[in-house]
Short mmCIF file of C-alpha atoms in Angstrom, two decimals:
data_model
loop_
_atom_site.label_atom_id
_atom_site.label_comp_id
_atom_site.label_asym_id
_atom_site.label_seq_id
_atom_site.Cartn_x
_atom_site.Cartn_y
_atom_site.Cartn_z
CA LEU P 1053 114.58 181.18 118.91
CA VAL P 1054 117.88 181.27 117.07
CA ALA P 1055 118.83 177.95 118.59
CA GLU P 1056 115.51 176.42 117.58
CA ALA P 1057 115.87 177.69 114.03
CA THR P 1058 119.38 176.29 113.82
CA ALA P 1059 118.23 172.88 115.06
CA ALA P 1060 115.33 172.85 112.61
CA ALA P 1061 117.64 173.70 109.74
CA LYS P 1062 119.98 170.90 110.77
CA VAL P 1063 117.13 168.39 110.83
CA THR P 1064 115.94 169.57 107.43
CA ALA P 1065 119.44 169.21 105.98
CA GLU P 1066 119.85 165.74 107.44
CA ALA P 1067 116.46 164.71 106.06
CA ALA P 1068 117.42 165.99 102.62
CA ALA P 1069 120.73 164.13 102.75
CA THR P 1070 118.94 160.95 103.81
CA ARG P 1071 116.45 161.37 100.97
CA ILE P 1072 119.26 161.87 98.44
CA GLU P 1073 121.10 158.82 99.77
CA ALA P 1074 117.92 156.74 99.55
CA GLU P 1075 117.34 157.86 95.98
CA GLU P 1076 120.92 157.00 95.07
CA MET P 1077 120.53 153.57 96.64
CA LYS P 1078 117.28 153.04 94.77
CA MET P 1079 118.95 154.05 91.53
CA GLY P 1080 121.83 151.66 92.24
CA VAL P 1081 119.42 148.81 92.92
CA GLU P 1082 117.56 149.53 89.69
CA GLN P 1083 120.82 149.58 87.74
CA ASP P 1084 121.88 146.28 89.30
CA ARG P 1085 118.47 144.79 88.47
CA ALA P 1086 118.75 145.98 84.89
CA ALA P 1087 122.25 144.52 84.60
CA LEU P 1088 121.01 141.22 86.06
CA GLU P 1089 118.12 141.09 83.61
CA ALA P 1090 120.50 141.81 80.72
CA GLU P 1091 122.85 139.05 81.89
CA LYS P 1092 119.91 136.68 82.25
CA ALA P 1093 118.73 137.46 78.73
CA SER P 1094 122.25 136.97 77.43
CA MET P 1095 122.54 133.60 79.20
CA GLU P 1096 119.16 132.50 77.83
CA LYS P 1097 120.28 133.49 74.35
CA ALA P 1098 123.56 131.60 74.80
CA HIS P 1099 121.65 128.55 76.10
CA THR P 1100 119.41 128.62 73.03
CA PHE P 1101 122.47 128.98 70.79
CA GLN P 1102 124.26 126.10 72.50
CA ASN P 1103 121.34 123.69 72.19
CA SER P 1104 119.99 124.59 68.79
CA THR P 1105 120.93 123.11 65.45
CA ILE P 1106 123.74 125.02 63.79
CA VAL P 1107 123.89 125.36 60.03
CA LEU P 1108 127.26 125.88 58.39
CA SER P 1109 128.01 127.01 54.87
CA VAL P 1110 131.53 125.82 54.08
CA GLY P 1111 132.64 126.95 50.66
CA GLY P 1112 129.07 126.67 49.38
CA HIS P 1113 128.44 123.25 50.97
CA ARG P 1114 125.69 123.19 53.62
CA PHE P 1115 126.06 121.17 56.83
CA GLU P 1116 123.79 120.80 59.86
CA THR P 1117 125.29 119.95 63.23
CA SER P 1118 125.24 121.01 66.88
CA ARG P 1119 127.37 123.25 69.03
CA GLN P 1120 128.22 120.23 71.18
CA THR P 1121 129.81 118.55 68.18
CA LEU P 1122 131.64 121.68 67.03
CA THR P 1123 133.14 122.30 70.48
CA SER P 1124 133.84 118.66 71.38
CA VAL P 1125 137.59 119.05 70.81
CA SER P 1126 139.12 122.02 72.60
CA ASP P 1127 141.75 124.35 71.16
CA THR P 1128 140.46 124.02 67.61
CA TYR P 1129 139.16 126.56 65.13
CA LEU P 1130 135.55 125.40 65.43
CA ALA P 1131 135.61 125.15 69.24
CA SER P 1132 136.85 128.72 69.43
CA MET P 1133 134.41 130.03 66.81
CA PHE P 1134 131.36 128.59 68.63
CA SER P 1135 132.58 129.08 72.20
CA GLY P 1136 130.11 131.90 72.76
CA ARG P 1137 132.89 134.44 73.22
CA PHE P 1138 132.36 135.97 69.78
CA LEU P 1139 129.38 137.65 68.16
CA LEU P 1140 128.47 135.57 65.13
CA THR P 1141 126.05 136.75 62.49
CA PRO P 1142 124.38 134.14 60.28
CA ASP P 1143 123.50 134.84 56.68
CA ALA P 1144 119.97 135.38 55.37
CA GLU P 1145 119.32 131.62 55.46
CA GLY P 1146 120.56 131.25 59.03
CA ALA P 1147 123.90 129.65 58.13
CA TYR P 1148 127.33 130.58 59.47
CA PHE P 1149 129.78 130.98 56.63
CA ILE P 1150 133.31 129.50 56.70
CA ASP P 1151 135.49 130.42 53.75
CA ARG P 1152 137.09 127.00 53.20
CA ASP P 1153 136.78 124.17 50.70
CA GLY P 1154 133.78 122.12 51.80
CA THR P 1155 134.64 119.03 49.75
CA HIS P 1156 136.15 117.15 52.70
CA PHE P 1157 134.37 118.92 55.56
CA ARG P 1158 132.16 115.87 56.17
CA HIS P 1159 135.29 114.05 57.36
CA ILE P 1160 135.94 116.88 59.82
CA LEU P 1161 132.41 116.64 61.22
CA ASN P 1162 132.38 112.85 61.37
CA HIS P 1163 135.64 112.91 63.31
CA LEU P 1164 134.13 115.34 65.84
CA ARG P 1165 130.83 113.44 66.07
CA ASP P 1166 132.45 110.13 66.88
CA SER P 1167 135.14 111.35 69.28
CA GLY P 1168 137.95 110.64 66.86
CA SER P 1169 136.93 107.02 66.19
CA VAL P 1170 136.29 107.64 62.49
CA LYS P 1171 139.20 106.53 60.35
CA LEU P 1172 139.73 107.16 56.70
CA SER P 1173 139.76 104.19 54.38
CA SER P 1174 143.25 103.41 53.12
CA GLY P 1175 141.67 103.40 49.66
CA VAL P 1176 141.21 107.17 49.76
CA VAL P 1177 143.49 108.40 47.00
CA ALA P 1178 146.68 110.20 47.97
CA ALA P 1179 145.60 113.50 46.41
CA ALA P 1180 142.38 113.52 48.47
CA ARG P 1181 144.30 112.71 51.65
CA GLU P 1182 146.68 115.60 50.98
CA GLU P 1183 143.73 117.95 50.47
CA LEU P 1184 142.13 116.69 53.67
CA ALA P 1185 145.42 117.16 55.52
CA VAL P 1186 145.42 120.85 54.55
CA GLU P 1187 141.86 121.27 55.83
CA ALA P 1188 142.46 119.27 59.02
CA SER P 1189 145.51 121.43 59.72
CA PHE P 1190 143.45 124.62 59.31
CA TYR P 1191 140.84 123.39 61.80
CA GLY P 1192 143.55 122.24 64.25
CA LEU P 1193 142.78 118.55 63.83
CA LEU P 1194 145.66 117.22 61.73
CA ASP P 1195 147.40 115.33 64.54
CA ARG P 1196 144.11 113.74 65.55
CA MET P 1197 142.73 112.87 62.12
CA LEU P 1198 145.93 111.98 60.27
CA PRO P 1199 148.53 111.31 62.98
CA TYR P 1200 150.82 109.39 60.61
CA GLN P 1201 150.47 111.57 57.53
CA VAL P 1202 154.19 112.41 57.43
CA GLN P 1203 155.20 108.76 57.79
CA GLU P 1204 152.75 107.69 55.07
CA ARG P 1205 154.33 110.17 52.68
CA VAL P 1206 157.70 108.56 53.35
CA GLY P 1207 156.22 105.10 52.77
CA HIS P 1208 154.71 106.17 49.45
CA SER P 1209 158.03 107.66 48.38
CA LEU P 1210 159.89 104.44 49.21
CA LEU P 1211 157.44 102.35 47.22
CA GLN P 1212 157.47 104.68 44.23
CA ARG P 1213 161.27 104.76 44.06
CA ALA P 1214 161.48 100.98 44.35
CA CYS P 1215 158.91 100.48 41.60
CA LEU P 1216 160.85 102.82 39.32
CA ALA P 1217 164.03 100.83 40.02
CA GLY P 1218 162.02 97.73 39.13
CA THR P 1219 164.10 95.08 40.92
CA LYS P 1220 162.51 92.40 43.07
CA ARG P 1221 164.96 93.04 45.90
CA GLU P 1222 164.20 96.76 46.14
CA ILE P 1223 160.44 96.35 45.92
CA GLN P 1224 160.49 93.64 48.61
CA ALA P 1225 162.47 95.91 50.91
CA ALA P 1226 160.21 98.92 50.30
CA VAL P 1227 157.05 96.88 50.89
CA SER P 1228 158.47 95.58 54.16
CA GLN P 1229 159.52 99.07 55.28
CA ALA P 1230 156.21 100.69 54.29
CA ARG P 1231 154.35 98.15 56.41
CA ALA P 1232 156.33 99.24 59.48
CA LEU P 1233 156.16 103.04 59.38
CA VAL P 1234 155.70 103.18 63.15
CA PHE P 1235 156.56 100.39 65.59
CA ASP P 1236 157.08 99.70 69.29
CA PHE P 1237 160.38 98.24 70.46
CA GLY P 1238 161.48 96.72 73.75
CA SER P 1239 161.79 93.66 75.95
CA THR P 1240 158.78 92.18 77.72
CA THR P 1241 160.97 91.31 80.72
CA PRO P 1242 163.18 93.72 82.73
CA PHE P 1243 166.52 93.56 80.95
CA LEU P 1244 167.28 96.86 79.25
CA ILE P 1245 167.63 100.14 81.10
CA ASP P 1246 164.50 102.33 81.22
CA THR P 1247 165.68 104.41 78.26
CA PHE P 1248 165.41 101.41 75.94
CA GLN P 1249 162.89 99.16 77.65
CA ASN P 1250 159.92 100.58 75.71
CA LEU P 1251 160.49 102.81 72.69
CA ARG P 1252 158.33 103.91 69.78
CA PHE P 1253 160.08 104.50 66.47
CA ALA P 1254 158.65 106.33 63.44
CA ILE P 1255 160.14 106.31 59.96
CA THR P 1256 161.80 109.52 58.72
CA ASP P 1257 162.77 110.77 55.28
CA ARG P 1258 166.45 110.26 56.09
CA MET P 1259 168.45 107.47 54.49
CA VAL P 1260 171.61 105.85 55.84
CA ASN P 1261 173.37 103.17 53.80
CA SER P 1262 170.45 102.99 51.35
CA SER P 1263 167.96 102.24 54.12
CA PRO P 1264 165.42 104.43 55.93
CA VAL P 1265 166.10 105.79 59.39
CA TRP P 1266 163.52 105.37 62.15
CA ALA P 1267 163.59 107.81 65.07
CA THR P 1268 162.10 108.01 68.54
CA GLU P 1269 159.98 111.01 69.43
CA GLY P 1270 162.31 113.97 69.71
CA GLY P 1271 164.94 112.19 67.61
CA GLU P 1272 167.22 111.27 70.52
CA TRP P 1273 167.66 107.66 69.32
CA LEU P 1274 167.73 106.37 65.78
CA MET P 1275 167.50 102.92 64.25
CA PHE P 1276 169.52 102.63 61.06
CA ARG P 1277 171.40 100.18 58.89
CA SER P 1278 175.06 99.34 59.47
CA HIS P 1279 177.39 100.16 56.60
CA PHE P 1280 179.37 96.92 56.68
CA ILE P 1281 176.81 94.21 57.43
CA ASP P 1282 173.07 93.94 56.87
CA SER P 1283 172.12 94.67 60.45
CA MET P 1284 169.95 97.27 62.14
CA MET P 1285 171.33 99.17 65.09
CA ILE P 1286 170.22 101.79 67.60
CA GLY P 1287 172.43 104.76 68.34
CA PRO P 1288 172.35 108.53 68.80
CA ASP P 1289 171.79 110.94 65.92
CA CYS P 1290 175.45 111.92 65.66
CA ASN P 1291 176.41 108.31 64.92
CA ALA P 1292 173.97 108.09 62.02
CA ARG P 1293 175.25 111.38 60.58
CA LEU P 1294 178.86 110.21 60.85
CA ASN P 1295 177.95 106.70 59.65
CA SER P 1296 179.62 105.38 62.76
CA ASP P 1297 179.23 101.79 63.87
CA TRP P 1298 179.04 102.68 67.56
CA HIS P 1299 175.69 101.59 68.91
CA CYS P 1300 174.18 100.15 72.06
CA ILE P 1301 171.63 97.71 70.62
CA CYS P 1302 171.69 95.90 67.29
CA ASN P 1303 170.34 92.94 65.39
CA ASP P 1304 172.77 91.02 63.19
CA GLY P 1305 170.35 88.26 62.24
CA GLY P 1306 170.24 89.26 58.59
CA PRO P 1307 172.74 87.50 56.33
CA VAL P 1308 175.13 89.62 54.30
CA GLY P 1309 173.58 90.45 50.94
CA SER P 1310 170.01 89.87 52.08
CA PRO P 1311 167.33 92.48 51.31
CA VAL P 1312 167.36 95.39 53.73
CA VAL P 1313 164.12 94.60 55.52
CA ALA P 1314 162.22 96.53 58.17
CA PRO P 1315 163.10 96.12 61.86
CA THR P 1316 159.83 94.23 62.34
CA ASP P 1317 161.18 91.50 60.02
CA MET P 1318 164.48 90.99 61.84
CA CYS P 1319 164.93 87.81 63.88
CA PHE P 1320 163.56 88.49 67.35
CA ASP P 1321 166.16 86.30 69.06
CA GLU P 1322 169.11 88.08 67.43
CA TRP P 1323 168.87 91.41 69.25
CA ILE P 1324 171.94 92.10 71.37
CA SER P 1325 172.82 94.94 73.74
CA ASN P 1326 175.94 96.24 75.45
CA ALA P 1327 176.55 97.50 78.97
CA HIS P 1328 175.33 101.02 78.10
CA ALA P 1329 171.83 99.72 77.36
CA THR P 1330 171.54 96.83 79.81
CA LEU P 1331 170.75 96.68 83.51
CA ASP P 1332 173.93 95.79 85.41
CA PRO P 1333 172.67 92.56 87.09
CA GLN P 1334 171.15 91.30 83.83
CA PHE P 1335 174.27 92.14 81.86
CA ALA P 1336 176.41 90.16 84.30
CA SER P 1337 174.02 87.21 84.51
CA ALA P 1338 173.88 87.02 80.70
CA GLY P 1339 177.67 86.61 80.58
CA GLY P 1340 178.55 90.18 79.69
CA SER P 1341 182.05 91.42 80.51
CA ALA P 1342 184.89 93.51 79.16
CA ASP P 1343 185.89 90.56 76.98
CA ASN P 1344 182.30 89.79 76.01
CA PRO P 1345 180.66 93.23 75.55
CA TRP P 1346 177.45 92.00 73.90
CA VAL P 1347 174.64 89.90 75.36
CA HIS P 1348 171.41 88.59 73.83
CA VAL P 1349 168.25 90.45 74.85
CA PRO P 1350 165.48 88.02 75.88
CA ASP P 1351 161.81 88.36 75.01
CA MET P 1352 162.21 91.12 72.46
CA HIS P 1353 159.20 92.55 70.69
CA VAL P 1354 159.14 94.79 67.63
CA THR P 1355 155.48 95.41 66.91
CA ALA P 1356 154.13 97.42 64.00
CA VAL P 1357 151.78 100.20 65.12
CA HIS P 1358 151.03 101.74 61.74
CA GLY P 1359 151.90 101.01 58.14
CA LEU P 1360 150.51 100.96 54.63
CA ASP P 1361 148.31 97.97 53.82
CA GLU P 1362 147.08 96.35 50.63
CA GLY P 1363 144.19 98.81 50.43
CA ASP P 1364 146.59 101.69 49.87
CA PRO P 1365 146.81 102.38 46.10
CA THR P 1366 150.59 102.84 46.12
CA MET P 1367 151.13 99.66 48.11
CA ALA P 1368 148.70 97.75 45.88
CA ALA P 1369 150.61 98.87 42.77
CA ALA P 1370 153.93 97.78 44.29
CA LEU P 1371 152.52 94.37 45.22
CA ARG P 1372 151.20 93.86 41.69
CA GLN P 1373 154.59 94.72 40.24
CA LEU P 1374 156.28 92.40 42.73
CA ALA P 1375 153.94 89.55 41.83
CA ALA P 1376 154.79 90.02 38.17
CA LEU P 1377 158.48 89.56 39.01
CA THR P 1378 157.99 86.38 41.02
#
């Protein structure tokens, strides 16, 4: 009898343990189901948010757009704000408030809507462009919307200084330089070493020998004016700072005393290079040697990529003043 009682007690205990385990499993399943339903509801809410019209209130200005537009460019203020990672609460009218000046926000939206194809008219006054630059910088879009803003400031400064000086020579030079704020440089046939075969130069606010300095990205190579003849040459930064005449490529096609023009206006067939910048076989075949250290570079191109045009107010004013002096 004792043995039977012991066995019965064991069975009862095992049954109770099984029942407890089953209840725990049931509770776990119900919790998982509840979590799944909550996640589903959250996803449905996010889907609705992503596909619905979004109303923005930017400094009191109201704009209607979509999440797709606002998140079309990654790593920006708006893409982060409407990524779905943050809880956003609209105001009583259903608008999301952004505490910025809304005067130029339409340019921000138009840029996002058209995948960066929207370009500002050059007739937009300088003050408005500066204001827009501040806003574009805040939203993380400055390099996309106004990629040459720094160079345009330099161009405006050159034109303004030349107009104050008032001489035909200085205005001509400034107009030429402002039209070539950014340009591509190189030979269309293999002649120069890879370092110089295809370069992009952008104007800087530095001046050497009364002429602007153009620099490659990173500033490793500069194009600047020689101090003893009216030529443009390419050399490292240290040479420009020391006003040294050591260089590896230059153009001496400009006569002494001529206006200091932009590199895009130099004679294309007057670019010469030395052994440091030229492929060895090409240097030898072009007649280069220790006694003849410079050879002509064939098929050179210096092509303007960006510059101020006649629609720019500062350029237009300079051209009018130049015409009055002619």
